[in-house]
PDB file of C-alpha atoms and ligand atoms in Angstrom:
ATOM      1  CA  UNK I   1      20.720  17.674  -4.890  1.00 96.00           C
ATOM      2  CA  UNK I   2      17.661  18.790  -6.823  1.00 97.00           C
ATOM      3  CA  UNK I   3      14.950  17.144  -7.760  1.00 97.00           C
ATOM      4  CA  UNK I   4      10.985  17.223  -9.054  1.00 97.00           C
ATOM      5  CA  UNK I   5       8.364  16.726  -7.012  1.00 97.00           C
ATOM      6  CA  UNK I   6       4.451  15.838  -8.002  1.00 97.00           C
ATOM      7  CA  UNK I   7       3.061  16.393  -4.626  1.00 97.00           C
ATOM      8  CA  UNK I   8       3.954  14.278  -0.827  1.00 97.00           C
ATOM      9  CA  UNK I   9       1.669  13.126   1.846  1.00 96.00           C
ATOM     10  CA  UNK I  10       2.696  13.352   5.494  1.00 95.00           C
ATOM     11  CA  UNK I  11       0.488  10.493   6.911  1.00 92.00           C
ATOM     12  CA  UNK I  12       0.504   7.714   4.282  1.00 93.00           C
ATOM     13  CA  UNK I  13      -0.567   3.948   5.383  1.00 91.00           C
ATOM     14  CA  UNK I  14      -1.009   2.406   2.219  1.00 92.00           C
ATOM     15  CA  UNK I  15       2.365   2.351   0.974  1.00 94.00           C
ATOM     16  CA  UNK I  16       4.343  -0.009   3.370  1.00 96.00           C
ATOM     17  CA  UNK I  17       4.309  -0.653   7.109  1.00 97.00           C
ATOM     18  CA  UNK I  18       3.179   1.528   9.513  1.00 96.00           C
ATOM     19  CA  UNK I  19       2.451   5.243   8.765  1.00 96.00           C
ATOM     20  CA  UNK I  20       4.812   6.936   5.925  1.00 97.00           C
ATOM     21  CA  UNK I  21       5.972  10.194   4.707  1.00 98.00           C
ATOM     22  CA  UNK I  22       5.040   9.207   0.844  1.00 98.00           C
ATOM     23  CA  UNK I  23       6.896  11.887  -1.732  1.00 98.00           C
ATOM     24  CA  UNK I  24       5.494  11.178  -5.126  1.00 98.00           C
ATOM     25  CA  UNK I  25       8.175  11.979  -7.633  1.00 98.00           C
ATOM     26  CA  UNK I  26       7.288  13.728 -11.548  1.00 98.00           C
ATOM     27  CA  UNK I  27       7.523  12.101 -14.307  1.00 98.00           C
ATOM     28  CA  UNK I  28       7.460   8.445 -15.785  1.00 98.00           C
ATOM     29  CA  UNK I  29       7.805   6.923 -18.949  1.00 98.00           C
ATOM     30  CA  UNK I  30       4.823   4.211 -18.763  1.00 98.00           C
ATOM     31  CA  UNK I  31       1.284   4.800 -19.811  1.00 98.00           C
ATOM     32  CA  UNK I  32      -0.195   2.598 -17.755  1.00 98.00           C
ATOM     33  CA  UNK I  33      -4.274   2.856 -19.006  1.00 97.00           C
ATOM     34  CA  UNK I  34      -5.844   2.893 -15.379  1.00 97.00           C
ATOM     35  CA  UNK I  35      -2.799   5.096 -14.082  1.00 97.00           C
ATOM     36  CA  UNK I  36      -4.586   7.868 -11.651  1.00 95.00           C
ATOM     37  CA  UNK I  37      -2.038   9.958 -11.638  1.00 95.00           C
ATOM     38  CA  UNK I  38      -1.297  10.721 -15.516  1.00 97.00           C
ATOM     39  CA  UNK I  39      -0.314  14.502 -14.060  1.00 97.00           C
ATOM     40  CA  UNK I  40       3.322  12.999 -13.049  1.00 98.00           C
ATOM     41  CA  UNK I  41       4.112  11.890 -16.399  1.00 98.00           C
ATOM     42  CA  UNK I  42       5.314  14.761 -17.830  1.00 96.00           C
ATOM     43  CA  UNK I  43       9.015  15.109 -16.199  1.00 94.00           C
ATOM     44  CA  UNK I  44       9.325  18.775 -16.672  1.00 89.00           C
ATOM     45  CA  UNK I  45       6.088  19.577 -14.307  1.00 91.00           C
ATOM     46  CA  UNK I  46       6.301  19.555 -10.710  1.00 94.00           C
ATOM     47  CA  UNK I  47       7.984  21.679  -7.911  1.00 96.00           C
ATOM     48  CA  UNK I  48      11.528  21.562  -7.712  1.00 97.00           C
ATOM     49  CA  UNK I  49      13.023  20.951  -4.278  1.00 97.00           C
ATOM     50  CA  UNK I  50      16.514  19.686  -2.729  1.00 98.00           C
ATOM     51  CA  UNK I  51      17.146  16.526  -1.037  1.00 98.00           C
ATOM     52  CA  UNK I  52      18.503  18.517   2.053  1.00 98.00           C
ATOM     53  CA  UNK I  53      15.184  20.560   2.144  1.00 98.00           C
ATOM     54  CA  UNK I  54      12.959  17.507   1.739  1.00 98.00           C
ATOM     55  CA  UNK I  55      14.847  15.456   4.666  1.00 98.00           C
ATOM     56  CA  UNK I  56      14.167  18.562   6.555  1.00 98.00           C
ATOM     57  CA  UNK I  57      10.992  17.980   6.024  1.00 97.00           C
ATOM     58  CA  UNK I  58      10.375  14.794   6.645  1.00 98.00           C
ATOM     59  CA  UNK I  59      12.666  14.219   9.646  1.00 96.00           C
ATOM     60  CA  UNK I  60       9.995  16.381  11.111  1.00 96.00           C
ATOM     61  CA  UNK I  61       7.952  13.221  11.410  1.00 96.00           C
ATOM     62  CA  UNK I  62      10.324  10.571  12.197  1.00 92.00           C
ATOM     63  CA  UNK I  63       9.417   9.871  16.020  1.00 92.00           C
ATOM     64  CA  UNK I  64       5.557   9.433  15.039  1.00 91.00           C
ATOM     65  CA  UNK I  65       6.855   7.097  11.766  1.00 94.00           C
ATOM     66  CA  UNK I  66       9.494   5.172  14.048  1.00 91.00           C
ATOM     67  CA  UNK I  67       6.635   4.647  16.661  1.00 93.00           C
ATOM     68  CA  UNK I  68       4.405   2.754  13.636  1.00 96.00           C
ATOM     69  CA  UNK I  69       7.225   0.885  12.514  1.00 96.00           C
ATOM     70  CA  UNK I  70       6.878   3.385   9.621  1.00 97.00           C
ATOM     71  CA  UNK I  71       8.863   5.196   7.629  1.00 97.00           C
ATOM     72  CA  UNK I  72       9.705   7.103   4.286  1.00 98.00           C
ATOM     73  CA  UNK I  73       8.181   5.872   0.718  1.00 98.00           C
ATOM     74  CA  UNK I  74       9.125   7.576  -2.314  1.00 98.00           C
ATOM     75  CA  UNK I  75       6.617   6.874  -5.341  1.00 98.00           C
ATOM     76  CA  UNK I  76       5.674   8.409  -8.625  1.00 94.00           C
ATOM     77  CA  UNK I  77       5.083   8.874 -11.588  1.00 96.00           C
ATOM     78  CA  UNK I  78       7.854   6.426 -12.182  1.00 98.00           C
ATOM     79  CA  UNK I  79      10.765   7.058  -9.206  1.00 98.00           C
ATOM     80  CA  UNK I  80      13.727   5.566 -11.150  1.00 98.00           C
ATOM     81  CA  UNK I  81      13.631   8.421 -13.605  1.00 98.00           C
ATOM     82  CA  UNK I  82      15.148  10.537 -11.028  1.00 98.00           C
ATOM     83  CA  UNK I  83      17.308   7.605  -9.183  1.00 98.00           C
ATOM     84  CA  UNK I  84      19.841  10.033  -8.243  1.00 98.00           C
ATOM     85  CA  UNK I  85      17.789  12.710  -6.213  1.00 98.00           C
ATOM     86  CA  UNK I  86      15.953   9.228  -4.539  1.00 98.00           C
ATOM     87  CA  UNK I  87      19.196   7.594  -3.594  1.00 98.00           C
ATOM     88  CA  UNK I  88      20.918  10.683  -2.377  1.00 98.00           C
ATOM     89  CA  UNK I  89      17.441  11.010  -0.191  1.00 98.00           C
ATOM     90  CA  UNK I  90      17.439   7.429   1.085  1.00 98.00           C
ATOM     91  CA  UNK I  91      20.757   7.991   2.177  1.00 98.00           C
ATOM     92  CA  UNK I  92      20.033  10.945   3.776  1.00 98.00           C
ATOM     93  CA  UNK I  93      16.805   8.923   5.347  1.00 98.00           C
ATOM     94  CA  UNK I  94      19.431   6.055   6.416  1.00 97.00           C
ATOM     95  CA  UNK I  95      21.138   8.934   8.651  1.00 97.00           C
ATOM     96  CA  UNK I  96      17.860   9.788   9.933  1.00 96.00           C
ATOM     97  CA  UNK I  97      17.635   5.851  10.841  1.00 95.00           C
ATOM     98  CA  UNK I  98      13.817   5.750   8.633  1.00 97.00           C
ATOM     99  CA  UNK I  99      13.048   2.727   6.731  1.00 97.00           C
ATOM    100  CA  UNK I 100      12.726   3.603   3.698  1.00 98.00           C
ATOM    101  CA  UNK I 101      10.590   2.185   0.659  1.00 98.00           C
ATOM    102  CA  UNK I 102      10.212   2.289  -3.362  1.00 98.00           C
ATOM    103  CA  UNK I 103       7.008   2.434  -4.925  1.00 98.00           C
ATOM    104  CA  UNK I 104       8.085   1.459  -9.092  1.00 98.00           C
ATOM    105  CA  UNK I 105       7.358  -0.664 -11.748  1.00 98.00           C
ATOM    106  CA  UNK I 106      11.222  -1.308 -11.744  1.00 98.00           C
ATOM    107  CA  UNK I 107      11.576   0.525 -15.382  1.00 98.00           C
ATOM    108  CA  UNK I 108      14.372   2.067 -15.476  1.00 98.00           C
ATOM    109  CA  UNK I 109      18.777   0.735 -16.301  1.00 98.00           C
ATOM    110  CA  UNK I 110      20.074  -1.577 -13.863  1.00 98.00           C
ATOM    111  CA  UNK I 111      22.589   0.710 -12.998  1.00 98.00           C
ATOM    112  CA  UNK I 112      19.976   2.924 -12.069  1.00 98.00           C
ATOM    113  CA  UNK I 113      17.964   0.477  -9.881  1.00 98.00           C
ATOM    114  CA  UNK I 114      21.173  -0.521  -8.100  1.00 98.00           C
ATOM    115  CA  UNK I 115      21.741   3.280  -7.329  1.00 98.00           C
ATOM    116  CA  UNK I 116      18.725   3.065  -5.451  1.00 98.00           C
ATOM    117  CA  UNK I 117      18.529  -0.199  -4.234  1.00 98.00           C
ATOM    118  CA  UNK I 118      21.626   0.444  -1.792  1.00 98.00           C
ATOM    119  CA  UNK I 119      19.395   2.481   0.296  1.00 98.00           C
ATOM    120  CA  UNK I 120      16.422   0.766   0.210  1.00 98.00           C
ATOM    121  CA  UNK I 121      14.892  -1.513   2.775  1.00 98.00           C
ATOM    122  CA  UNK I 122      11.593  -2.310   0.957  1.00 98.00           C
ATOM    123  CA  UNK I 123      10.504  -2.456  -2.929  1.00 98.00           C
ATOM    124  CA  UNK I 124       6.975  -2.355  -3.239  1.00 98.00           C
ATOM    125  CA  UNK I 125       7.086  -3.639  -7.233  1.00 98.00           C
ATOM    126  CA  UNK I 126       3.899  -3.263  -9.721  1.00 98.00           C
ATOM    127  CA  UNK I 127       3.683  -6.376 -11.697  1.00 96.00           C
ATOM    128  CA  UNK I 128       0.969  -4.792 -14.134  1.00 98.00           C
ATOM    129  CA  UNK I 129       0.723  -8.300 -15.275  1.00 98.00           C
ATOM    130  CA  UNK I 130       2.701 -11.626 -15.519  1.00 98.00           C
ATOM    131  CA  UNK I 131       1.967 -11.582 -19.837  1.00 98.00           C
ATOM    132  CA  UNK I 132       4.446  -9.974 -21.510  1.00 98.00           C
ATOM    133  CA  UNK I 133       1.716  -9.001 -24.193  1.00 98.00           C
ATOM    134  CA  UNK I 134      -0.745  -7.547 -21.946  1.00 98.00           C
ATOM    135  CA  UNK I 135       2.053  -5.957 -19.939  1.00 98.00           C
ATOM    136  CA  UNK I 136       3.343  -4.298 -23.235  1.00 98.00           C
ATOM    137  CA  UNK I 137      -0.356  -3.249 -23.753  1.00 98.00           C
ATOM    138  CA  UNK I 138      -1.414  -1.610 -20.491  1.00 98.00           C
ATOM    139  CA  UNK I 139       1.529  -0.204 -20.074  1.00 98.00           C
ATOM    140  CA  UNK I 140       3.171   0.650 -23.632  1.00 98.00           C
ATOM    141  CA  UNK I 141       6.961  -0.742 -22.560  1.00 98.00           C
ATOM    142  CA  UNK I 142       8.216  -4.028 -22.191  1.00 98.00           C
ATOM    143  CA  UNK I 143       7.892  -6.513 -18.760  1.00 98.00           C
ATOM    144  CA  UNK I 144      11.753  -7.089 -19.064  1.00 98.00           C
ATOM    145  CA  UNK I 145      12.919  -3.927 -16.928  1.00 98.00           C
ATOM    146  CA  UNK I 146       9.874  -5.418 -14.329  1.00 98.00           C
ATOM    147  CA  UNK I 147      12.180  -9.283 -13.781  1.00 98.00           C
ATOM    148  CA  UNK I 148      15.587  -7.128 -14.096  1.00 98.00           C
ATOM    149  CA  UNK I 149      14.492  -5.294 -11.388  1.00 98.00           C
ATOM    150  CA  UNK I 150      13.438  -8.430  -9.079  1.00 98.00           C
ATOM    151  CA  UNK I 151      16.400  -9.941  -9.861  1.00 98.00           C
ATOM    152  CA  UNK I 152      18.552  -6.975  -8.797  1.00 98.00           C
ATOM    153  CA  UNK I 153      16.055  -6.654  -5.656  1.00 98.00           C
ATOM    154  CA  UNK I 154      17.003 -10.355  -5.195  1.00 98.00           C
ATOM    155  CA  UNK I 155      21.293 -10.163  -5.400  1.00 97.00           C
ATOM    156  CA  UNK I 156      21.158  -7.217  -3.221  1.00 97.00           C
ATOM    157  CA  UNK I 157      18.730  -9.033  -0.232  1.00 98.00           C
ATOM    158  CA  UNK I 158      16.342  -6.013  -0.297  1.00 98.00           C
ATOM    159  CA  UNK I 159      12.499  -7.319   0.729  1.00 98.00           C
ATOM    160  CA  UNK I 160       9.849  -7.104  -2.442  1.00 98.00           C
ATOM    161  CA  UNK I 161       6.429  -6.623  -1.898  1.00 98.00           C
ATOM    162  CA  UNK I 162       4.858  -7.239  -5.159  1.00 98.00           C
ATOM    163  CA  UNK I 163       1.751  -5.186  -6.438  1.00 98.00           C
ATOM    164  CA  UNK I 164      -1.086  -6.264  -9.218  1.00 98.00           C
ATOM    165  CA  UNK I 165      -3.939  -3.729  -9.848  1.00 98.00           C
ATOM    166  CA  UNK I 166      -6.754  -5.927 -10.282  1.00 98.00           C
ATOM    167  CA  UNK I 167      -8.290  -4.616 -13.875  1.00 98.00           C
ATOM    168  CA  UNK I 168     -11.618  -6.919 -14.944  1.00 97.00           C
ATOM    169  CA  UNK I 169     -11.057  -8.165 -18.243  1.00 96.00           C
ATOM    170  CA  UNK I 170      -7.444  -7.255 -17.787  1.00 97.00           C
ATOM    171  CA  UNK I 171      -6.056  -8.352 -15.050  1.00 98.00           C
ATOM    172  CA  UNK I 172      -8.637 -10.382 -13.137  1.00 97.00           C
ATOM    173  CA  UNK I 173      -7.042 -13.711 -14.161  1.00 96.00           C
ATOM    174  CA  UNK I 174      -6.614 -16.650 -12.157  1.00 97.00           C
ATOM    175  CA  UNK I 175      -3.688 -17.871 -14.510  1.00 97.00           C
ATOM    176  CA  UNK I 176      -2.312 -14.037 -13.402  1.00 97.00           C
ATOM    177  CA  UNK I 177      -2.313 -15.404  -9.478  1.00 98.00           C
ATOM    178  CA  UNK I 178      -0.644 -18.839 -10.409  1.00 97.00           C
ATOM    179  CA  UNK I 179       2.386 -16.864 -12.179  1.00 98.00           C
ATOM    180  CA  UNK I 180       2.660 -14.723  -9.047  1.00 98.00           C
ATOM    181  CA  UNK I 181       2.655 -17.615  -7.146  1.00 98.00           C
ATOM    182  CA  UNK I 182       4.972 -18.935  -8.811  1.00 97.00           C
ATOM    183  CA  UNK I 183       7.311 -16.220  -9.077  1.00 98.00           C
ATOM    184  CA  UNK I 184       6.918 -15.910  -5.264  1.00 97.00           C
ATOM    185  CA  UNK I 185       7.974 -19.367  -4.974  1.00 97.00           C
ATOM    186  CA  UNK I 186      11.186 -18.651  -6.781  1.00 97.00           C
ATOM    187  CA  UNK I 187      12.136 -15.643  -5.233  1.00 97.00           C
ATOM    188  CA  UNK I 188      13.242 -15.751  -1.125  1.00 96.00           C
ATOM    189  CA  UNK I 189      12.599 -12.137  -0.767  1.00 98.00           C
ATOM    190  CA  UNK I 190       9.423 -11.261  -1.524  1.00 98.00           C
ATOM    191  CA  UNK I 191       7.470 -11.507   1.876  1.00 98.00           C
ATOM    192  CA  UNK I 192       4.162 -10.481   0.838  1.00 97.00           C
ATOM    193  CA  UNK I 193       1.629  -9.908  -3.040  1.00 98.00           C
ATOM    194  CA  UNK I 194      -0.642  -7.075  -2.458  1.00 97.00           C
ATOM    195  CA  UNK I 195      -3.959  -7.170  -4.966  1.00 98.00           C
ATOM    196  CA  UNK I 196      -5.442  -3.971  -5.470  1.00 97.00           C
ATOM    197  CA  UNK I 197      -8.497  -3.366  -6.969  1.00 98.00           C
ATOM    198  CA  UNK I 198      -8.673  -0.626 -10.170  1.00 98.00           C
ATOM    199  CA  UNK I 199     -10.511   2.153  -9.762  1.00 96.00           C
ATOM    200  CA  UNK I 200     -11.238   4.965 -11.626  1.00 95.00           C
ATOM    201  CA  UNK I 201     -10.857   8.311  -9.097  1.00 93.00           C
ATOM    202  CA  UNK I 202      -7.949   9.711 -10.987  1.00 94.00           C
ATOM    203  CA  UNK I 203     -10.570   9.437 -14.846  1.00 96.00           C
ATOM    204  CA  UNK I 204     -11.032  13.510 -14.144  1.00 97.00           C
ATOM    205  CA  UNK I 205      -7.747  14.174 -14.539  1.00 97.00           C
ATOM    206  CA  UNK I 206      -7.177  12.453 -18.114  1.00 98.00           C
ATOM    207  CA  UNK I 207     -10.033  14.591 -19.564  1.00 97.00           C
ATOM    208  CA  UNK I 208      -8.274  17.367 -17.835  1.00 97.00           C
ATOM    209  CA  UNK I 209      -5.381  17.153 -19.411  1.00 97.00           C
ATOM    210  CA  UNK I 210      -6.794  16.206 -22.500  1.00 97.00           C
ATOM    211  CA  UNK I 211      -6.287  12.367 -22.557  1.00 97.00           C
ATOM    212  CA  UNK I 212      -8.426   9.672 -23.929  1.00 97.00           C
ATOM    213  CA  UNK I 213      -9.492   7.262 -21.270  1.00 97.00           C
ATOM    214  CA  UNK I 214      -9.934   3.879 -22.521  1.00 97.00           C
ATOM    215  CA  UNK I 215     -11.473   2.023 -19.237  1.00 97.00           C
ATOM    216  CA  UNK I 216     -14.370   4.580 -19.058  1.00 95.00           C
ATOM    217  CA  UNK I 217     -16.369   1.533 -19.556  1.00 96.00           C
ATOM    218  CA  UNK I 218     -14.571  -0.717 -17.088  1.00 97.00           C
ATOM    219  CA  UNK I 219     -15.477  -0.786 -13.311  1.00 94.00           C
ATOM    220  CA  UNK I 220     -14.149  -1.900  -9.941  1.00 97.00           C
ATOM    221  CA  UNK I 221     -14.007  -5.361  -9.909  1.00 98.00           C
ATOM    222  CA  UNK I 222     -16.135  -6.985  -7.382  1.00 98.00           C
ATOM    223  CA  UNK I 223     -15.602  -7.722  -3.508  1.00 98.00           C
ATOM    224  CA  UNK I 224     -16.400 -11.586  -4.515  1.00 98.00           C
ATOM    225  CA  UNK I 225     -13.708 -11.397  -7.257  1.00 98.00           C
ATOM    226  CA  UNK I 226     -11.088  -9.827  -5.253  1.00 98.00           C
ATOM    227  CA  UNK I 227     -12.119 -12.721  -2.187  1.00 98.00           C
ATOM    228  CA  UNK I 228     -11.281 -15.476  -4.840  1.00 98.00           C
ATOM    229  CA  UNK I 229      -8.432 -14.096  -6.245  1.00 98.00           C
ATOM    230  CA  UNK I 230      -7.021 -13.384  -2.571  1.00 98.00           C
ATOM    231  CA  UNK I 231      -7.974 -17.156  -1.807  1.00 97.00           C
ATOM    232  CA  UNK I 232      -5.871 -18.197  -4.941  1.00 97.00           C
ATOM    233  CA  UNK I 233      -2.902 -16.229  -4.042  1.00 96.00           C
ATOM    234  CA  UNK I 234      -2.634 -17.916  -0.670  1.00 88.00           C
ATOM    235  CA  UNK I 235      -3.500 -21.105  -1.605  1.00 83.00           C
TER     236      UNK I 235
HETATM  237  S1  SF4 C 301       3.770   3.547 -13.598  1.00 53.22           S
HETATM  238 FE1  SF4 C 301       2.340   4.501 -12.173  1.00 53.22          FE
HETATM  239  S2  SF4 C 301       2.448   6.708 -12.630  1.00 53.22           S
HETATM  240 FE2  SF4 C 301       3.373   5.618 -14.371  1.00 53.22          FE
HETATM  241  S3  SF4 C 301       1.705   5.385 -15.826  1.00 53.22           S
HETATM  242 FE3  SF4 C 301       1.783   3.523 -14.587  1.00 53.22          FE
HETATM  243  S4  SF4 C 301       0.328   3.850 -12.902  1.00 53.22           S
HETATM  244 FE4  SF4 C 301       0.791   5.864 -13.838  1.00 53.22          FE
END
């Protein structure tokens, strides 16, 4: 099957357990305003590969990912806009015996999602934010597709991680952590919240491509702020 690719890493430990083989998929219909990578968006960019070429690939690795308690992550862009080409690769990945993960902000049609979800082991889900009107305005779509997707993780058993990039002024909200918290609460299968702080490494490639970057005046937040908000989340 063929599909788009932005770019993959072979060595990848930030994007579920262990050390990954990350493919980062092109194109996705948010516009998040901190996104880093605004090169994936367009969905007619990228290299075009096959599934069977890509397993190749990373099956190459799979000793070193299995001895890690690693395994295969496929992120974005936005990976549900090709669910097809990711299922048919976690499939393939299943036959391999890899965990496998998926990096998304879960926007996409549940029929989609469920495609994908079959094969997956882990969904590491953005939250954006837990406000549906700040969601809608960092991102430009609507947090709906975000508790679909939960839900669908939830019926189908498949472990959530959940995601918030920490944005001061956006995001940096301690009624944000209570609403995790309490989403976490409702939900059996999310095992872990990841915060993650904003930062602005990817702001080149917006004026590169000819973008308006709206947080040029925003910065990280600080190691103090990210401390209390941890301390709040496991409280
Ligand atoms: S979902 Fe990810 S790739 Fe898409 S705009 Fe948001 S941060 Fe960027």
């Amino acid at each position: 099957m063929k599909g788009f690719l932005h770019s993959y890493e072979t060595c990848g430990a930030v994007d579920g357990p262990g050390i990954r083989f990350v493919v980062f998929m092109q194109g996705c219909p948010l516009r998040c305003k901190y996104c880093h990578n605004p090169d994936t968006w367009a969905p007619d960019k990228g290299q075009e590969t096959t599934s069977e070429d890509l397993i190749e690939k990373i099956s190459r690795y799979k000793v070193f990912m299995r001895n890690t308690g690693g395994g295969l992550t496929v992120s974005g862009g936005e990976p549900l806009m090709q669910a097809e080409f990711v299922a048919d690769l976690f499939k393939k990945a299943k036959e391999h015996d890899l965990h496998t993960a998926l990096d998304t902000s879960g926007v996409s049609s549940p029929e989609l999602v469920e495609t994908v979800l079959k094969y997956t082991d882990l969904l590491l889900l953005d939250v954006k934010s837990t406000d549906p009107q700040m969601y809608k305005m960092l991102t430009g779509v609507k947090i709906d597709y975000f508790y679909k997707t939960l839900e669908l993780a939830d019926k189908h058993g498949v472990e959530v991680w959940l995601r918030l990039v920490v944005v001061p002024s956006f995001t940096d909200k301690f009624e944000e952590i209570d609403k995790i918290n309490a989403i976490k609460a409702k939900y059996s299968n999310i095992s872990k919240v990841e915060l993650l702080p904003f930062h602005k490494m990817g702001e080149y490639k917006w004026a590169e491509l000819g973008l308006k970057y709206e947080l040029e005046d925003t910065y990280e937040p600080s190691s103090k702020t990210m401390e209390e908000l941890n301390r709040a989340l496991n409280e």
